XYZ file of C-alpha atoms in Angstrom:
595
model
C -18.847 -63.075 -64.731
C -17.227 -59.733 -64.181
C -16.204 -57.913 -67.266
C -12.483 -57.344 -67.641
C -10.024 -56.552 -70.476
C -8.102 -59.650 -69.582
C -11.222 -61.795 -70.007
C -11.990 -60.055 -73.404
C -8.489 -60.641 -74.576
C -8.596 -64.289 -73.532
C -11.935 -64.742 -75.160
C -11.169 -63.183 -78.583
C -7.278 -63.577 -78.777
C -7.502 -65.257 -82.185
C -9.376 -62.333 -83.825
C -7.155 -59.871 -82.070
C -4.048 -61.622 -83.082
C -5.111 -61.990 -86.754
C -6.310 -58.360 -86.924
C -3.237 -56.986 -85.160
C -1.038 -59.134 -87.559
C -2.717 -57.724 -90.571
C -2.425 -54.236 -89.140
C 1.425 -54.669 -88.665
C 1.653 -55.842 -92.277
C -0.336 -52.835 -93.370
C 2.103 -50.420 -91.541
C 5.147 -52.218 -92.889
C 3.790 -51.900 -96.440
C 2.908 -48.209 -95.833
C 6.438 -47.622 -94.324
C 8.065 -48.962 -97.508
C 6.340 -46.500 -99.913
C 8.293 -43.287 -98.963
C 11.518 -45.243 -99.571
C 10.218 -46.462 -102.945
C 9.315 -42.728 -103.714
C 12.840 -41.818 -102.800
C 14.135 -44.319 -105.403
C 11.718 -42.909 -108.036
C 13.045 -39.330 -107.413
C 16.694 -40.538 -107.729
C 15.922 -42.487 -110.859
C 14.344 -39.348 -112.350
C 17.337 -37.246 -111.567
C 19.500 -39.917 -113.004
C 17.312 -39.945 -116.173
C 16.486 -43.577 -115.747
C 12.904 -43.508 -116.914
C 12.345 -47.194 -117.136
C 13.687 -47.797 -113.572
C 11.411 -44.879 -112.310
C 8.428 -46.469 -113.965
C 9.272 -49.888 -112.421
C 9.341 -48.208 -109.024
C 5.962 -46.472 -109.701
C 4.506 -49.925 -110.561
C 5.879 -51.259 -107.372
C 4.030 -48.405 -105.429
C 0.827 -49.391 -107.135
C 1.245 -53.095 -106.257
C 2.122 -52.240 -102.658
C -0.854 -49.908 -102.333
C -3.220 -52.631 -103.677
C -1.935 -55.229 -101.258
C -2.018 -52.785 -98.391
C -5.673 -51.944 -99.148
C -6.670 -55.607 -99.046
C -4.705 -56.306 -95.867
C -6.124 -53.075 -94.097
C -9.671 -54.168 -95.002
C -8.990 -57.541 -93.316
C -7.529 -55.931 -90.224
C -10.578 -53.546 -89.863
C -12.991 -56.480 -90.433
C -11.362 -58.659 -87.726
C -10.760 -55.843 -85.218
C -14.010 -53.939 -85.471
C -15.698 -57.315 -85.572
C -14.258 -58.074 -82.050
C -16.108 -54.941 -80.821
C -19.325 -56.274 -82.283
C -18.889 -59.654 -80.771
C -17.934 -58.269 -77.387
C -21.057 -56.066 -77.504
C -23.330 -59.026 -78.425
C -21.855 -61.351 -75.903
C -21.733 -58.904 -73.098
C -25.365 -57.884 -73.688
C -26.327 -61.550 -73.506
C -24.280 -62.014 -70.286
C -25.782 -58.889 -68.753
C -29.401 -59.868 -69.791
C -28.903 -63.353 -68.311
C -27.524 -61.985 -65.200
C -30.545 -59.649 -64.805
C -32.933 -62.395 -65.314
C -31.326 -64.407 -62.450
C -31.586 -61.335 -59.987
C -34.274 -61.498 -57.311
C -37.255 -59.251 -57.286
C -35.641 -57.255 -54.471
C -33.057 -56.035 -56.983
C -35.589 -54.611 -59.323
C -37.514 -52.995 -56.438
C -34.678 -50.483 -56.224
C -33.386 -50.299 -59.792
C -34.910 -48.065 -62.476
C -35.892 -49.881 -65.650
C -34.706 -47.035 -67.841
C -31.285 -47.017 -66.123
C -30.808 -50.698 -66.691
C -31.910 -50.058 -70.333
C -29.196 -47.518 -70.662
C -26.524 -50.069 -69.431
C -27.813 -52.628 -72.081
C -27.727 -50.048 -74.862
C -25.551 -46.793 -74.600
C -22.847 -48.230 -72.210
C -22.475 -51.334 -74.366
C -22.008 -49.104 -77.466
C -19.333 -47.167 -75.674
C -17.716 -50.582 -74.767
C -17.837 -51.706 -78.460
C -16.134 -48.607 -79.653
C -13.278 -49.002 -77.129
C -12.560 -52.703 -77.752
C -13.167 -52.658 -81.445
C -12.270 -49.253 -83.078
C -10.324 -48.015 -80.191
C -7.944 -50.954 -80.050
C -7.564 -50.953 -83.800
C -6.573 -47.267 -83.848
C -4.441 -47.652 -80.802
C -2.496 -50.514 -82.392
C -2.314 -48.530 -85.713
C -0.711 -45.573 -83.827
C 1.779 -47.842 -82.179
C 2.848 -49.757 -85.213
C 3.010 -46.369 -87.149
C 5.466 -44.930 -84.817
C 7.438 -48.212 -84.457
C 7.908 -48.654 -88.142
C 8.264 -45.011 -89.301
C 10.172 -43.268 -86.558
C 13.425 -45.549 -86.937
C 13.232 -44.890 -90.709
C 12.915 -41.188 -90.128
C 15.833 -41.291 -87.725
C 17.796 -43.170 -90.262
C 17.285 -40.426 -92.939
C 18.034 -37.606 -90.397
C 18.327 -38.178 -86.551
C 18.678 -34.381 -86.028
C 15.534 -33.537 -87.944
C 13.654 -36.315 -86.068
C 14.779 -35.115 -82.755
C 13.563 -31.586 -83.544
C 10.216 -32.696 -84.996
C 9.312 -34.542 -81.748
C 10.559 -31.829 -79.426
C 7.096 -30.766 -78.172
C 5.762 -34.340 -77.548
C 6.770 -34.766 -73.880
C 4.807 -31.632 -72.965
C 1.753 -32.765 -74.984
C 1.747 -36.224 -73.259
C 1.508 -34.574 -69.974
C -1.378 -32.405 -71.067
C -3.128 -35.410 -72.593
C -3.077 -37.272 -69.346
C -4.838 -34.398 -67.457
C -7.376 -34.094 -70.258
C -7.983 -37.874 -70.593
C -8.777 -38.258 -66.761
C -11.308 -35.252 -67.307
C -12.769 -37.223 -70.272
C -13.332 -40.265 -68.087
C -14.969 -38.291 -65.341
C -17.221 -36.462 -67.634
C -18.135 -39.677 -69.425
C -19.332 -41.087 -66.296
C -21.526 -38.129 -65.644
C -22.866 -38.150 -69.228
C -23.727 -41.799 -69.121
C -25.473 -41.392 -65.635
C -27.476 -38.524 -66.848
C -28.448 -40.394 -70.010
C -29.593 -43.296 -67.814
C -31.759 -40.923 -65.750
C -33.133 -39.475 -68.948
C -34.039 -43.024 -70.262
C -35.567 -43.855 -66.895
C -37.881 -40.764 -66.840
C -38.948 -41.421 -70.387
C -39.696 -45.139 -69.823
C -41.613 -44.303 -66.542
C -43.693 -41.587 -68.334
C -44.558 -43.701 -71.332
C -45.455 -46.572 -69.136
C -47.651 -44.314 -66.857
C -49.024 -42.098 -69.615
C -52.635 -42.739 -68.550
C -51.996 -41.570 -65.052
C -50.122 -38.482 -66.233
C -52.895 -37.530 -68.683
C -55.643 -38.306 -66.244
C -54.250 -35.888 -63.704
C -53.074 -33.341 -66.350
C -49.466 -33.639 -65.240
C -47.919 -33.236 -68.571
C -46.374 -29.682 -67.945
C -44.722 -31.025 -64.637
C -43.377 -34.093 -66.351
C -42.098 -32.175 -69.270
C -40.376 -29.756 -66.821
C -38.795 -32.724 -64.969
C -37.648 -34.243 -68.252
C -36.241 -30.934 -69.356
C -34.258 -30.486 -66.092
C -32.482 -33.778 -66.606
C -32.161 -33.139 -70.367
C -30.369 -29.848 -69.633
C -27.976 -31.512 -67.108
C -27.291 -34.114 -69.741
C -26.719 -31.410 -72.373
C -24.370 -29.485 -70.132
C -22.320 -32.528 -69.178
C -22.175 -33.714 -72.860
C -21.142 -30.204 -73.922
C -18.333 -30.269 -71.369
C -17.248 -33.590 -72.722
C -17.289 -32.495 -76.389
C -15.300 -29.455 -75.427
C -12.719 -31.540 -73.678
C -12.481 -33.955 -76.565
C -12.207 -31.057 -79.005
C -9.350 -29.540 -76.978
C -7.621 -32.986 -77.217
C -7.959 -33.018 -80.853
C -6.788 -29.475 -81.343
C -3.810 -29.885 -79.009
C -2.647 -32.969 -80.964
C -3.307 -31.434 -84.276
C -1.377 -28.350 -83.291
C 1.615 -30.419 -82.428
C 1.361 -32.383 -85.626
C 1.171 -29.121 -87.640
C 4.139 -27.593 -85.711
C 6.161 -30.742 -86.278
C 5.705 -30.357 -90.098
C 6.627 -26.736 -89.898
C 9.742 -27.520 -88.006
C 10.604 -30.342 -90.421
C 10.173 -28.017 -93.361
C 12.462 -25.314 -91.823
C 15.118 -27.548 -90.578
C 14.946 -29.998 -93.531
C 15.082 -27.204 -96.038
C 18.286 -25.915 -94.395
C 19.852 -29.399 -94.532
C 18.994 -29.817 -98.208
C 20.374 -26.274 -98.997
C 23.601 -27.165 -97.010
C 23.685 -30.638 -98.693
C 23.486 -32.395 -95.347
C 20.283 -34.128 -96.740
C 19.469 -35.096 -100.263
C 16.296 -33.774 -101.891
C 15.018 -37.417 -102.320
C 15.688 -38.261 -98.669
C 13.930 -35.041 -97.574
C 10.907 -35.974 -99.717
C 10.812 -39.420 -98.175
C 11.160 -37.892 -94.783
C 8.216 -35.444 -95.314
C 6.079 -38.289 -96.593
C 6.933 -40.257 -93.365
C 6.002 -37.181 -91.313
C 2.786 -36.825 -93.256
C 1.916 -40.424 -92.706
C 2.330 -39.944 -88.992
C -0.089 -36.941 -88.964
C -3.304 -39.044 -89.019
C -2.208 -41.540 -86.416
C -1.176 -38.643 -84.198
C -4.302 -36.694 -84.630
C -6.473 -39.827 -84.116
C -4.730 -40.341 -80.700
C -6.965 -37.769 -79.288
C -10.153 -39.750 -80.285
C -8.548 -42.946 -79.009
C -7.919 -41.498 -75.580
C -11.451 -40.221 -75.432
C -12.987 -43.459 -76.722
C -10.850 -45.455 -74.046
C -11.892 -43.334 -71.274
C -15.624 -43.518 -72.253
C -15.262 -47.301 -72.654
C -13.627 -47.572 -69.216
C -16.475 -45.562 -67.635
C -18.914 -47.815 -69.462
C -17.192 -51.022 -68.257
C -17.413 -49.750 -64.679
C -21.135 -49.048 -64.973
C -21.654 -52.533 -66.524
C -19.721 -54.146 -63.816
C -21.728 -52.356 -61.195
C -24.615 -54.513 -62.546
C -22.665 -57.666 -62.919
C -21.094 -57.340 -59.552
C -24.523 -57.478 -57.861
C -25.045 -61.037 -56.623
C -28.423 -62.639 -56.437
C -29.613 -63.332 -52.824
C -31.958 -66.081 -54.211
C -29.688 -68.854 -55.485
C -29.321 -72.608 -55.671
C -26.280 -72.444 -53.301
C -27.990 -74.585 -50.751
C -29.965 -76.650 -53.213
C -29.706 -80.341 -53.903
C -29.078 -80.119 -57.604
C -29.382 -83.883 -58.051
C -33.195 -83.505 -57.293
C -35.113 -83.891 -60.561
C -38.600 -84.451 -59.460
C -40.864 -83.617 -56.684
C -44.227 -85.366 -56.074
C -47.297 -83.420 -54.933
C -46.085 -82.652 -51.393
C -47.656 -81.182 -48.272
C -46.545 -77.629 -47.690
C -45.681 -76.405 -44.292
C -44.882 -72.976 -42.903
C -43.234 -73.113 -39.442
C -42.661 -69.974 -37.261
C -42.124 -67.802 -40.211
C -41.081 -64.188 -39.376
C -40.085 -62.011 -42.239
C -39.109 -58.353 -42.534
C -38.086 -56.584 -45.865
C -34.441 -55.583 -45.953
C -33.185 -54.781 -49.444
C -29.466 -55.645 -49.759
C -29.312 -53.693 -53.025
C -30.484 -50.350 -51.638
C -27.977 -48.047 -49.886
C -30.912 -46.446 -48.004
C -32.250 -49.931 -46.897
C -32.920 -49.986 -43.093
C -31.052 -52.643 -41.220
C -33.839 -53.349 -38.812
C -37.387 -52.982 -40.320
C -40.653 -53.969 -38.749
C -41.566 -57.525 -39.642
C -44.301 -57.984 -42.236
C -45.114 -61.581 -41.075
C -44.621 -62.731 -37.398
C -44.438 -66.421 -36.208
C -46.754 -67.593 -39.002
C -47.350 -71.398 -38.797
C -49.675 -73.588 -40.745
C -49.689 -76.711 -42.982
C -51.408 -77.450 -46.291
C -52.135 -80.896 -47.382
C -52.009 -82.228 -51.011
C -55.140 -81.417 -52.932
C -56.434 -78.934 -50.323
C -57.718 -75.438 -51.108
C -56.611 -72.832 -48.530
C -57.424 -69.126 -48.514
C -55.571 -66.273 -47.083
C -57.519 -63.352 -45.815
C -56.686 -60.307 -43.621
C -56.660 -56.480 -43.646
C -54.669 -54.640 -46.339
C -50.889 -54.861 -45.503
C -51.384 -58.111 -43.494
C -48.610 -59.787 -45.631
C -50.787 -62.154 -47.772
C -48.885 -61.255 -51.001
C -45.568 -61.409 -49.147
C -46.307 -64.870 -48.038
C -47.190 -66.091 -51.524
C -43.965 -64.445 -52.822
C -41.916 -66.321 -50.287
C -43.335 -69.663 -51.278
C -41.767 -69.362 -54.716
C -38.663 -67.561 -53.359
C -39.169 -64.249 -55.118
C -37.861 -63.261 -51.767
C -35.790 -65.705 -49.644
C -37.584 -66.807 -46.498
C -35.669 -67.634 -43.324
C -33.837 -71.036 -43.487
C -36.298 -73.926 -42.810
C -39.282 -71.743 -42.483
C -41.201 -73.038 -45.492
C -40.907 -76.793 -46.449
C -42.284 -79.059 -49.116
C -42.635 -82.670 -48.192
C -40.349 -81.939 -45.193
C -37.654 -80.435 -47.525
C -36.773 -76.714 -46.897
C -37.559 -74.879 -50.114
C -34.011 -73.393 -50.353
C -32.728 -76.940 -50.800
C -34.910 -77.388 -53.944
C -33.468 -76.196 -57.166
C -35.197 -72.877 -58.161
C -36.346 -74.301 -61.578
C -37.873 -77.314 -59.970
C -39.564 -75.350 -57.279
C -41.161 -72.939 -59.670
C -42.421 -75.752 -61.794
C -44.044 -77.403 -58.948
C -45.257 -74.130 -57.218
C -46.517 -71.480 -59.573
C -47.710 -67.977 -58.518
C -50.247 -65.842 -60.384
C -49.246 -62.329 -59.151
C -51.710 -59.667 -58.215
C -50.412 -57.525 -61.169
C -51.731 -59.273 -64.268
C -48.759 -58.433 -66.489
C -49.021 -59.312 -70.175
C -46.383 -59.093 -72.965
C -46.690 -56.939 -76.035
C -47.519 -60.042 -78.030
C -50.493 -62.218 -78.977
C -53.099 -63.565 -76.668
C -51.923 -67.053 -77.667
C -48.246 -66.272 -76.926
C -49.196 -64.743 -73.528
C -51.317 -67.762 -72.493
C -48.700 -70.241 -73.940
C -45.823 -68.674 -71.933
C -45.223 -71.615 -69.669
C -45.484 -74.135 -72.541
C -44.752 -72.214 -75.834
C -45.312 -75.366 -78.022
C -48.669 -76.439 -76.545
C -51.466 -77.314 -78.952
C -54.153 -74.709 -79.752
C -56.879 -77.019 -78.244
C -55.085 -76.917 -74.825
C -54.833 -73.065 -74.926
C -58.571 -72.873 -75.766
C -59.299 -75.250 -72.996
C -57.549 -73.231 -70.266
C -59.114 -70.141 -71.739
C -62.497 -71.739 -71.343
C -61.707 -72.488 -67.620
C -60.753 -68.905 -67.116
C -63.910 -67.715 -68.798
C -62.009 -65.982 -71.491
C -62.638 -68.089 -74.587
C -66.115 -66.382 -75.418
C -64.481 -62.900 -75.333
C -61.606 -64.057 -77.611
C -64.151 -65.484 -80.099
C -65.423 -61.938 -80.618
C -61.975 -60.578 -81.509
C -61.335 -60.445 -85.312
C -58.054 -62.244 -84.989
C -59.040 -64.481 -82.096
C -55.952 -65.736 -80.211
C -53.768 -64.039 -82.788
C -54.803 -60.708 -81.437
C -51.930 -58.366 -80.339
C -52.687 -57.245 -76.798
C -50.276 -54.296 -76.905
C -47.852 -53.299 -74.260
C -48.781 -54.741 -70.809
C -52.089 -55.829 -72.348
C -53.341 -52.228 -72.868
C -55.847 -53.198 -75.474
C -57.768 -55.500 -73.173
C -59.879 -54.662 -70.262
C -58.826 -55.132 -66.685
C -60.963 -58.289 -66.362
C -59.621 -59.683 -69.654
C -56.113 -59.123 -68.606
C -56.609 -60.882 -65.251
C -58.398 -63.827 -66.998
C -55.616 -64.154 -69.534
C -53.069 -64.231 -66.622
C -55.157 -66.846 -64.960
C -55.290 -69.005 -68.158
C -51.586 -68.737 -68.394
C -51.225 -70.030 -64.771
C -53.649 -72.816 -65.411
C -51.715 -73.901 -68.444
C -48.585 -74.287 -66.191
C -50.656 -76.958 -64.306
C -48.297 -76.977 -61.171
C -48.761 -79.190 -58.241
C -49.187 -76.186 -55.895
C -51.129 -73.240 -57.402
C -50.728 -69.900 -55.721
C -53.267 -67.128 -56.660
C -52.821 -63.536 -55.371
C -56.261 -61.886 -55.460
C -57.169 -63.796 -58.772
C -60.636 -62.334 -59.306
C -60.312 -58.764 -58.197
C -61.072 -57.363 -61.698
C -64.072 -59.624 -62.449
C -67.649 -59.542 -61.168
C -69.107 -62.168 -58.893
C -71.074 -63.896 -61.671
C -67.873 -64.370 -63.754
C -65.965 -65.517 -60.666
C -68.757 -68.175 -59.992
C -68.518 -69.506 -63.587
C -64.775 -69.791 -63.371
C -64.886 -71.625 -60.078
C -67.614 -73.956 -61.539
C -65.441 -74.611 -64.654
C -62.429 -75.519 -62.497
C -64.582 -77.807 -60.357
C -66.339 -79.566 -63.277
C -62.872 -80.269 -64.851
C -61.501 -81.312 -61.502
C -58.556 -78.942 -61.969
C -58.528 -77.873 -58.382
C -58.996 -81.352 -57.040
C -55.776 -82.543 -58.694
C -53.557 -80.019 -57.003
C -52.974 -77.894 -53.809
C -54.389 -74.277 -54.229
C -53.528 -71.453 -51.939
C -55.064 -68.115 -52.766
C -55.291 -64.533 -51.173
C -58.466 -62.717 -51.543
C -60.900 -60.140 -50.110
C -63.748 -61.708 -52.117
C -65.621 -63.870 -49.656
C -67.790 -65.261 -52.372
C -64.586 -67.140 -53.416
C -63.152 -67.589 -49.867
C -66.224 -69.675 -48.968
C -65.110 -72.313 -51.380
C -61.870 -73.075 -49.400
C -61.399 -76.128 -47.376
C -59.658 -73.959 -44.816
C -59.207 -70.356 -44.318
C -56.083 -68.639 -42.634
C -56.808 -65.229 -41.146
C -53.933 -62.893 -40.807
C -53.948 -59.769 -38.535
C -52.787 -56.362 -39.644
C -49.305 -56.971 -38.045
C -48.843 -60.339 -39.841
C -49.732 -62.895 -37.281
C -52.201 -65.805 -37.617
C -55.466 -64.798 -35.889
C -57.223 -68.112 -36.629
C -57.524 -71.106 -38.946
C -60.761 -72.944 -39.907
C -63.634 -73.206 -42.241
C -65.936 -70.388 -43.157
C -68.498 -71.529 -40.633
C -65.995 -72.195 -37.863
C -64.389 -68.724 -38.303
C -67.652 -66.889 -38.249
C -68.161 -68.518 -34.643
C -64.760 -67.866 -33.177
C -62.952 -65.107 -35.132
C -64.038 -61.453 -34.610
C -61.467 -60.337 -37.231
C -62.893 -62.715 -39.818
C -66.426 -61.539 -39.089
C -65.461 -57.963 -39.398
C -63.755 -58.803 -42.827
C -66.569 -60.937 -44.040
C -69.566 -58.737 -43.117
C -68.193 -55.438 -44.423
C -67.852 -54.117 -47.948
C -64.495 -54.552 -49.458
C -63.456 -50.912 -49.153
C -64.261 -50.701 -45.492
C -63.304 -54.246 -44.330
C -59.750 -53.361 -43.315
C -60.900 -50.332 -41.295
C -63.741 -51.981 -39.479
C -61.706 -55.083 -38.767
C -59.134 -52.940 -36.935
C -61.824 -51.285 -34.878
C -63.300 -54.593 -33.844
C -59.936 -56.038 -32.846
C -59.430 -52.910 -30.626
C -62.639 -53.803 -28.859
C -61.871 -57.393 -28.176
């Protein structure tokens, strides 16, 4: 849902109404005090000591009540800011989780983090403290100015003589504050993105001794942020100074004109004292108006940046799905004349017509079958697997399960039935147990150990001092590449889907470990109970497949068959099979050109 002030007001109107009500009461009580002081002064001049003391006691009582009511108003109104920040952060996070992979392909993680933190803080200040102070200024003027005019309309007119000019200048400066706030928040987002990128890739930076270059890049953006922030601070300071000067000049004018009226007996001394107290009470709301304008403009800029994220609509949705569907038996999977090209709707630089990654791909996989995808690097193997779980949306009707186009299957149900182990073995900064149990957090320890044994990980874990409670660090940095991959495999096995998709699942393990994993899976009949489709360049693994699909470098199906059949009739497969992994792609292309 798009963030709007109308939505915020509708959602939190009770807190706003209560807080504003208490704030109005606070200002009414504050407005009564100068009039009581006027009575005290008149009682003193009339030598009515007991009456004066009674009025003084009244001031103490009003002040005590005013303190309590003011605390309640601040609690409620500032509390709205905290609630808006929390609820909007959750809405924003849920929205991002629902966005497709193509969205994150073009968005910097650090920039999104900035929206979730810095922009939300600016929004909180506006809808909480900003609204409270704005209401306070409004009520202060509405309650005090009429009383000032009642005491002396001429003095009041002169005291506010400069205000029209100041209002015009404030409009100009507040517009500048909004523009600079946008720049500051954009630069802060860039700074966060660079820091996040560098910390995530620290091993690469240190391996190539790129610390000076990255420090210089960070410094450049930090300086731009500093300059933009300095301009913003100067503009805000100018706002404060301008309003403070007006407030001070108003007091000087009131002192001069009021003193004259007291001398000429047009105004009593007690009325003049009450008038000056009113003017003094207006000084803080007047000065705070500069902060209010700045906060509102920063909050508006933050709202626009947050809405830029919320306005992005997911291209992978359940719009065409049959939401009444709750179960899907182990189905045959069919790919029919699939042609796919990457076009990112979230990138302004995205090319409208890009060369297709996959071209006219067709094949069918039967329940319980194991199928391998092989081909040169860039043939579209990973893309094909990603399309099967709708990380990217395939053309309508190009991929079906049991004859049902996958876009008609609810995403949650599809991804419960079809699970992908990505090529990148991503682990969360948590324990081994939590990483393996991600699909089923409440699963028993014995089940976790069972899938770890199938992934040939259990023996390694047994050597760790804390076993499955071992913290793996960010992205699993404390584990070896092979251990990370086997942990990701165990996690995928725990999901136990009907269709298992594996993207180069053994690229970081040796042939012996690979053979042990395959043997464990076969002994426990894990693969027999489900359909398995995997992409790999490891032909020691590929040979175990019931059928092999060979893709060409331009994303077409070259041949489909068993290992023995393809050796007889596919030159591309022979080239891929008989060459070392590093040279397979190159030599396959050469053999194709000779055919």
